[in-house]
mmCIF file of C-alpha atoms and ligand atoms in Angstrom:
data_model
loop_
_atom_site.group_PDB
_atom_site.id
_atom_site.type_symbol
_atom_site.label_atom_id
_atom_site.label_comp_id
_atom_site.label_asym_id
_atom_site.label_seq_id
_atom_site.Cartn_x
_atom_site.Cartn_y
_atom_site.Cartn_z
ATOM 1 C CA MET A 564 -0.122 0.211 -0.835
ATOM 2 C CA ARG A 565 1.083 3.477 -0.994
ATOM 3 C CA TYR A 566 -0.455 5.362 2.031
ATOM 4 C CA LYS A 567 -0.966 4.087 5.737
ATOM 5 C CA ARG A 568 -3.060 7.034 6.315
ATOM 6 C CA ILE A 569 -5.228 9.046 4.898
ATOM 7 C CA LEU A 570 -7.806 11.454 4.317
ATOM 8 C CA LEU A 571 -11.146 10.683 2.989
ATOM 9 C CA LYS A 572 -12.862 13.933 1.432
ATOM 10 C CA LEU A 573 -16.651 13.474 -0.014
ATOM 11 C CA SER A 574 -18.709 15.507 -1.398
ATOM 12 C CA GLY A 575 -22.811 16.547 0.553
ATOM 13 C CA GLU A 576 -23.819 16.495 -3.299
ATOM 14 C CA ALA A 577 -22.584 12.984 -4.277
ATOM 15 C CA LEU A 578 -24.619 11.249 -1.259
ATOM 16 C CA MET A 579 -27.952 11.840 -3.288
ATOM 17 C CA GLY A 580 -26.517 10.010 -6.416
ATOM 18 C CA THR A 581 -29.973 10.028 -8.472
ATOM 19 C CA ARG A 582 -31.712 12.661 -6.400
ATOM 20 C CA ASN A 583 -31.748 16.119 -5.815
ATOM 21 C CA TYR A 584 -32.023 16.698 -2.434
ATOM 22 C CA GLY A 585 -30.961 14.040 0.776
ATOM 23 C CA ILE A 586 -29.033 11.402 0.855
ATOM 24 C CA ASP A 587 -29.063 8.034 -1.532
ATOM 25 C CA PRO A 588 -29.259 5.141 0.454
ATOM 26 C CA ILE A 589 -28.471 2.728 -2.352
ATOM 27 C CA ARG A 590 -25.675 5.445 -2.319
ATOM 28 C CA LEU A 591 -24.436 5.413 0.600
ATOM 29 C CA SER A 592 -23.832 1.540 1.164
ATOM 30 C CA GLU A 593 -21.923 1.337 -1.945
ATOM 31 C CA TYR A 594 -19.305 4.018 0.128
ATOM 32 C CA ALA A 595 -19.420 2.389 2.423
ATOM 33 C CA LYS A 596 -17.386 -0.697 0.639
ATOM 34 C CA GLU A 597 -15.498 0.571 -0.950
ATOM 35 C CA ILE A 598 -14.408 2.348 1.892
ATOM 36 C CA LYS A 599 -14.544 -1.271 3.931
ATOM 37 C CA LYS A 600 -11.804 -2.832 1.175
ATOM 38 C CA ILE A 601 -8.881 -0.118 1.855
ATOM 39 C CA VAL A 602 -9.888 -1.040 5.259
ATOM 40 C CA GLU A 603 -9.547 -4.621 5.429
ATOM 41 C CA LYS A 604 -5.629 -3.412 3.815
ATOM 42 C CA ASN A 605 -5.035 -1.903 7.560
ATOM 43 C CA ILE A 606 -4.944 1.498 5.511
ATOM 44 C CA GLU A 607 -5.796 4.006 8.673
ATOM 45 C CA VAL A 608 -8.719 6.128 7.628
ATOM 46 C CA ALA A 609 -10.704 9.852 8.325
ATOM 47 C CA ILE A 610 -13.667 11.331 6.617
ATOM 48 C CA VAL A 611 -14.918 14.602 6.546
ATOM 49 C CA ILE A 612 -18.187 14.319 4.439
ATOM 50 C CA GLY A 613 -19.842 18.325 2.944
ATOM 51 C CA GLY A 614 -23.644 18.799 3.767
ATOM 52 C CA GLY A 615 -24.540 20.348 0.518
ATOM 53 C CA ASN A 616 -27.089 17.807 -0.357
ATOM 54 C CA ILE A 617 -28.526 19.313 3.027
ATOM 55 C CA PHE A 618 -27.254 22.749 3.152
ATOM 56 C CA ARG A 619 -25.668 25.505 1.967
ATOM 57 C CA GLY A 620 -24.552 28.116 3.955
ATOM 58 C CA LEU A 621 -23.796 30.934 0.829
ATOM 59 C CA ALA A 622 -26.733 29.150 -1.112
ATOM 60 C CA GLY A 623 -28.373 30.051 1.780
ATOM 61 C CA ALA A 624 -26.550 34.128 2.206
ATOM 62 C CA SER A 625 -26.904 34.072 -1.762
ATOM 63 C CA ASN A 626 -31.112 34.450 -1.023
ATOM 64 C CA GLY A 627 -30.795 37.011 2.614
ATOM 65 C CA MET A 628 -29.909 34.486 5.182
ATOM 66 C CA ASP A 629 -27.352 35.629 7.498
ATOM 67 C CA ARG A 630 -23.982 34.509 6.765
ATOM 68 C CA VAL A 631 -23.343 33.142 9.712
ATOM 69 C CA GLN A 632 -25.980 31.014 10.599
ATOM 70 C CA GLY A 633 -26.880 29.626 6.948
ATOM 71 C CA ASP A 634 -22.846 28.211 7.559
ATOM 72 C CA TYR A 635 -24.223 27.149 10.837
ATOM 73 C CA MET A 636 -26.565 25.180 9.289
ATOM 74 C CA GLY A 637 -24.365 23.562 6.720
ATOM 75 C CA MET A 638 -22.235 22.357 9.529
ATOM 76 C CA LEU A 639 -25.570 20.763 11.095
ATOM 77 C CA ALA A 640 -25.771 19.283 8.049
ATOM 78 C CA THR A 641 -22.037 17.920 7.523
ATOM 79 C CA VAL A 642 -23.162 16.065 10.614
ATOM 80 C CA ILE A 643 -26.287 14.717 9.686
ATOM 81 C CA ASN A 644 -24.262 13.364 6.264
ATOM 82 C CA GLY A 645 -21.840 12.099 8.959
ATOM 83 C CA LEU A 646 -24.549 9.897 11.281
ATOM 84 C CA ALA A 647 -25.753 8.388 7.806
ATOM 85 C CA LEU A 648 -22.070 7.156 7.042
ATOM 86 C CA GLN A 649 -21.460 6.147 10.529
ATOM 87 C CA SER A 650 -24.279 4.008 10.074
ATOM 88 C CA ALA A 651 -23.775 2.420 6.549
ATOM 89 C CA LEU A 652 -20.105 2.144 7.264
ATOM 90 C CA GLU A 653 -21.351 0.344 10.651
ATOM 91 C CA GLU A 654 -24.209 -1.761 8.442
ATOM 92 C CA ALA A 655 -20.974 -2.801 6.477
ATOM 93 C CA GLU A 656 -19.833 -4.123 10.026
ATOM 94 C CA LEU A 657 -16.728 -1.549 10.413
ATOM 95 C CA GLN A 658 -15.374 0.017 13.863
ATOM 96 C CA THR A 659 -16.137 3.609 13.762
ATOM 97 C CA ARG A 660 -16.573 6.943 15.785
ATOM 98 C CA LEU A 661 -17.811 10.207 14.308
ATOM 99 C CA LEU A 662 -15.828 13.213 16.420
ATOM 100 C CA THR A 663 -17.928 16.364 15.550
ATOM 101 C CA SER A 664 -16.161 20.016 15.976
ATOM 102 C CA ILE A 665 -19.302 21.739 17.730
ATOM 103 C CA GLU A 666 -20.417 19.560 21.180
ATOM 104 C CA MET A 667 -22.871 17.764 20.930
ATOM 105 C CA LYS A 668 -21.554 14.494 23.265
ATOM 106 C CA GLU A 669 -25.618 12.934 23.176
ATOM 107 C CA ILE A 670 -25.106 12.047 19.450
ATOM 108 C CA ALA A 671 -20.494 12.130 19.223
ATOM 109 C CA GLU A 672 -17.452 12.384 20.491
ATOM 110 C CA PRO A 673 -16.002 16.237 20.920
ATOM 111 C CA PHE A 674 -13.628 16.383 18.760
ATOM 112 C CA ILE A 675 -10.443 15.930 20.533
ATOM 113 C CA LYS A 676 -7.437 14.746 18.205
ATOM 114 C CA ARG A 677 -5.573 12.615 20.456
ATOM 115 C CA ARG A 678 -8.946 10.291 20.480
ATOM 116 C CA ALA A 679 -8.728 10.521 16.023
ATOM 117 C CA VAL A 680 -5.398 9.397 16.880
ATOM 118 C CA ARG A 681 -6.532 7.069 19.454
ATOM 119 C CA HIS A 682 -9.298 5.774 17.428
ATOM 120 C CA LEU A 683 -7.298 5.849 13.890
ATOM 121 C CA GLU A 684 -4.802 3.350 15.401
ATOM 122 C CA LYS A 685 -7.215 1.256 16.450
ATOM 123 C CA GLY A 686 -8.883 0.840 12.747
ATOM 124 C CA ARG A 687 -11.829 2.652 13.344
ATOM 125 C CA VAL A 688 -13.173 4.176 10.912
ATOM 126 C CA VAL A 689 -13.550 8.017 12.612
ATOM 127 C CA ILE A 690 -15.357 10.516 10.355
ATOM 128 C CA PHE A 691 -15.694 14.120 11.416
ATOM 129 C CA GLY A 692 -17.945 15.942 11.397
ATOM 130 C CA GLY A 693 -19.375 20.245 12.166
ATOM 131 C CA GLY A 694 -16.031 21.294 9.451
ATOM 132 C CA THR A 695 -13.476 23.588 11.345
ATOM 133 C CA GLY A 696 -16.965 24.645 13.897
ATOM 134 C CA ASN A 697 -16.592 28.469 12.376
ATOM 135 C CA PRO A 698 -18.667 30.405 9.666
ATOM 136 C CA TYR A 699 -16.913 30.893 6.200
ATOM 137 C CA PHE A 700 -14.804 27.901 6.340
ATOM 138 C CA THR A 701 -15.522 25.454 4.032
ATOM 139 C CA THR A 702 -15.169 21.566 4.643
ATOM 140 C CA ASP A 703 -12.503 21.614 2.162
ATOM 141 C CA THR A 704 -10.642 23.008 4.918
ATOM 142 C CA ALA A 705 -11.842 21.176 7.595
ATOM 143 C CA ALA A 706 -10.394 18.319 5.710
ATOM 144 C CA VAL A 707 -7.082 19.551 5.413
ATOM 145 C CA LEU A 708 -7.497 20.864 8.763
ATOM 146 C CA ARG A 709 -7.996 17.929 9.913
ATOM 147 C CA ALA A 710 -6.078 15.623 7.999
ATOM 148 C CA ILE A 711 -2.753 17.536 8.920
ATOM 149 C CA GLU A 712 -3.856 17.620 12.613
ATOM 150 C CA ILE A 713 -3.704 13.667 12.032
ATOM 151 C CA GLY A 714 -0.899 13.438 10.601
ATOM 152 C CA ALA A 715 -2.439 11.955 7.511
ATOM 153 C CA ASP A 716 0.274 11.462 4.540
ATOM 154 C CA ILE A 717 -2.363 12.787 1.936
ATOM 155 C CA ILE A 718 -5.797 13.730 0.763
ATOM 156 C CA LEU A 719 -7.889 12.051 -0.959
ATOM 157 C CA LYS A 720 -10.347 13.775 -2.792
ATOM 158 C CA GLY A 721 -13.744 12.036 -3.738
ATOM 159 C CA THR A 722 -15.579 14.183 -7.100
ATOM 160 C CA ARG A 723 -17.323 12.879 -10.203
ATOM 161 C CA VAL A 724 -14.777 13.972 -12.096
ATOM 162 C CA ASP A 725 -11.614 11.572 -12.843
ATOM 163 C CA GLY A 726 -9.139 14.461 -12.366
ATOM 164 C CA ILE A 727 -8.057 17.871 -12.490
ATOM 165 C CA TYR A 728 -8.554 18.207 -16.114
ATOM 166 C CA THR A 729 -7.192 21.269 -18.572
ATOM 167 C CA SER A 730 -10.693 23.371 -18.360
ATOM 168 C CA ASP A 731 -13.905 21.230 -17.096
ATOM 169 C CA PRO A 732 -14.521 18.268 -18.934
ATOM 170 C CA GLU A 733 -17.748 19.163 -18.763
ATOM 171 C CA LYS A 734 -18.786 22.180 -20.381
ATOM 172 C CA ASP A 735 -15.029 21.340 -23.053
ATOM 173 C CA ASP A 736 -14.448 18.351 -24.917
ATOM 174 C CA SER A 737 -11.416 18.971 -25.476
ATOM 175 C CA ALA A 738 -10.216 19.379 -21.969
ATOM 176 C CA THR A 739 -7.528 16.715 -20.984
ATOM 177 C CA LYS A 740 -6.311 15.473 -17.680
ATOM 178 C CA PHE A 741 -3.008 15.305 -15.668
ATOM 179 C CA ASP A 742 -1.403 12.687 -14.201
ATOM 180 C CA SER A 743 -0.166 15.108 -11.375
ATOM 181 C CA ILE A 744 0.402 18.695 -11.336
ATOM 182 C CA THR A 745 2.422 21.354 -8.659
ATOM 183 C CA PHE A 746 0.604 23.019 -6.131
ATOM 184 C CA LYS A 747 2.214 26.526 -8.975
ATOM 185 C CA GLU A 748 0.514 25.438 -11.560
ATOM 186 C CA VAL A 749 -3.567 24.818 -10.114
ATOM 187 C CA MET A 750 -2.188 28.585 -8.928
ATOM 188 C CA ASN A 751 -0.803 29.453 -11.873
ATOM 189 C CA LYS A 752 -3.376 27.894 -14.209
ATOM 190 C CA ASP A 753 -6.774 28.497 -11.833
ATOM 191 C CA LEU A 754 -7.936 25.055 -11.861
ATOM 192 C CA ARG A 755 -9.883 25.987 -9.162
ATOM 193 C CA ILE A 756 -9.298 22.093 -7.135
ATOM 194 C CA MET A 757 -10.751 23.654 -3.988
ATOM 195 C CA ASP A 758 -11.103 27.156 -1.828
ATOM 196 C CA MET A 759 -8.679 29.524 -2.267
ATOM 197 C CA THR A 760 -7.670 28.618 1.785
ATOM 198 C CA ALA A 761 -7.860 24.419 2.141
ATOM 199 C CA PHE A 762 -5.956 24.897 -0.576
ATOM 200 C CA THR A 763 -2.134 27.027 0.006
ATOM 201 C CA LEU A 764 -3.120 25.080 4.152
ATOM 202 C CA SER A 765 -2.016 21.969 1.726
ATOM 203 C CA GLU A 766 0.760 24.234 0.199
ATOM 204 C CA GLU A 767 1.841 25.232 3.356
ATOM 205 C CA ASN A 768 1.508 22.427 5.115
ATOM 206 C CA LYS A 769 3.243 20.015 2.478
ATOM 207 C CA LEU A 770 -0.033 17.774 2.363
ATOM 208 C CA PRO A 771 -0.843 16.831 -1.309
ATOM 209 C CA ILE A 772 -3.983 16.108 -2.792
ATOM 210 C CA LEU A 773 -5.364 13.342 -4.777
ATOM 211 C CA VAL A 774 -8.128 13.970 -7.184
ATOM 212 C CA PHE A 775 -10.649 10.986 -8.327
ATOM 213 C CA ASP A 776 -13.495 9.492 -9.214
ATOM 214 C CA MET A 777 -14.538 8.405 -6.146
ATOM 215 C CA ASN A 778 -18.249 6.941 -8.120
ATOM 216 C CA LYS A 779 -16.335 4.705 -9.455
ATOM 217 C CA LYS A 780 -15.918 1.244 -8.059
ATOM 218 C CA GLY A 781 -12.560 -0.566 -7.316
ATOM 219 C CA ASN A 782 -10.637 3.197 -7.079
ATOM 220 C CA LEU A 783 -10.576 3.927 -3.750
ATOM 221 C CA LEU A 784 -8.553 1.110 -3.461
ATOM 222 C CA LYS A 785 -6.945 0.828 -6.537
ATOM 223 C CA VAL A 786 -5.219 4.936 -6.424
ATOM 224 C CA VAL A 787 -4.657 4.630 -1.688
ATOM 225 C CA SER A 788 -2.345 1.334 -3.903
ATOM 226 C CA GLY A 789 -1.020 3.373 -5.698
ATOM 227 C CA LYS A 790 -2.039 2.607 -9.028
ATOM 228 C CA ASN A 791 -2.642 5.787 -11.723
ATOM 229 C CA VAL A 792 -5.821 6.934 -10.359
ATOM 230 C CA GLY A 793 -6.365 11.197 -10.165
ATOM 231 C CA THR A 794 -4.787 13.477 -10.407
ATOM 232 C CA LEU A 795 -1.809 13.989 -7.618
ATOM 233 C CA VAL A 796 -1.270 17.410 -6.932
ATOM 234 C CA GLU A 797 2.233 17.957 -4.819
ATOM 235 C CA GLY A 798 5.296 19.361 -4.528
HETATM 236 P P1 GTP B 1711 -10.533 3.031 23.553
HETATM 237 O O1 GTP B 1711 -10.301 3.696 24.920
HETATM 238 O O2 GTP B 1711 -9.474 3.401 22.346
HETATM 239 O O3 GTP B 1711 -10.668 1.994 23.523
HETATM 240 O O4 GTP B 1711 -12.181 4.632 23.427
HETATM 241 P P2 GTP B 1711 -13.247 3.758 23.331
HETATM 242 O O5 GTP B 1711 -14.300 4.832 21.696
HETATM 243 O O6 GTP B 1711 -14.034 2.493 22.898
HETATM 244 O O7 GTP B 1711 -13.866 4.113 24.665
HETATM 245 P P3 GTP B 1711 -14.729 5.064 25.018
HETATM 246 O O8 GTP B 1711 -15.221 4.142 26.386
HETATM 247 O O9 GTP B 1711 -14.344 6.512 25.061
HETATM 248 O O10 GTP B 1711 -15.722 5.129 23.917
HETATM 249 C C1 GTP B 1711 -17.095 4.238 23.664
HETATM 250 C C2 GTP B 1711 -18.444 4.572 23.443
HETATM 251 O O11 GTP B 1711 -18.906 5.617 23.805
HETATM 252 C C3 GTP B 1711 -17.679 4.665 22.022
HETATM 253 O O12 GTP B 1711 -19.053 4.353 20.703
HETATM 254 C C4 GTP B 1711 -18.083 6.153 21.586
HETATM 255 O O13 GTP B 1711 -17.943 6.953 20.417
HETATM 256 C C5 GTP B 1711 -18.574 6.481 22.917
HETATM 257 N N1 GTP B 1711 -18.233 8.309 23.382
HETATM 258 C C6 GTP B 1711 -17.345 8.769 23.666
HETATM 259 N N2 GTP B 1711 -17.142 10.050 24.265
HETATM 260 C C7 GTP B 1711 -18.759 10.081 23.791
HETATM 261 C C8 GTP B 1711 -18.953 11.622 23.277
HETATM 262 O O14 GTP B 1711 -18.865 12.676 24.788
HETATM 263 N N3 GTP B 1711 -20.058 11.545 23.508
HETATM 264 C C9 GTP B 1711 -21.195 10.710 22.712
HETATM 265 N N4 GTP B 1711 -22.391 10.505 22.165
HETATM 266 N N5 GTP B 1711 -21.092 9.303 22.614
HETATM 267 C C10 GTP B 1711 -19.083 8.910 23.519
#
């Protein structure tokens, strides 16, 4: 295996599957199966999940809602997704712990870095809910922050495209994919794979990011095995 401890970033929207709102149980259980394959290879897995399938703070703000209020609603949405994912992973007979950045002791453990690391060492899948716990930050930033804190080897950003392209492959037929790219090139070419806060935090801490298609069966295992899947951002 190429990596020992990874942080998997999943988008909330991906959980919708074919629906246009909420959580698709089929998609959820597919993800659980993919994750199980890498846990069985003794990879330590931490997960940050977005909340866009339920609520987006920014969208709320554009409709006149207070931005901070909207962001808190988004953070709660990530906890709902975290609970759903935890349930699906347990259904797949994995050990899991949900840790939240905003205390809600009745439903999850509070985030304590040392507890998170201990859970990982014991082979438990750790889900981080509640983003960074602060408004004005995205779940991508939460993913990078937690990855650095727990000493993850890499961020695996699971998306519905199979990597980073010269332009949006869903809009431009002539777009070509990069196998690997440097942080600087991503910046110079304005490729926007994450928001700037998340991206620079990753660059400053020399944490590589791998963008890959999470919806393709077997891809996650290929990624951690070091096969040439997706696009690696490093250096
Ligand atoms: P080890 O000490 O490494 O064995 O970890 P552990 O998580 O098995 O032990 P612990 O006794 O801390 O937790 C037992 C169970 O209680 C686990 O399912 C935890 O997720 C859960 N748990 C621990 N702290 C809290 C909390 O503050 N709130 C909630 N809701 N659950 C908690």
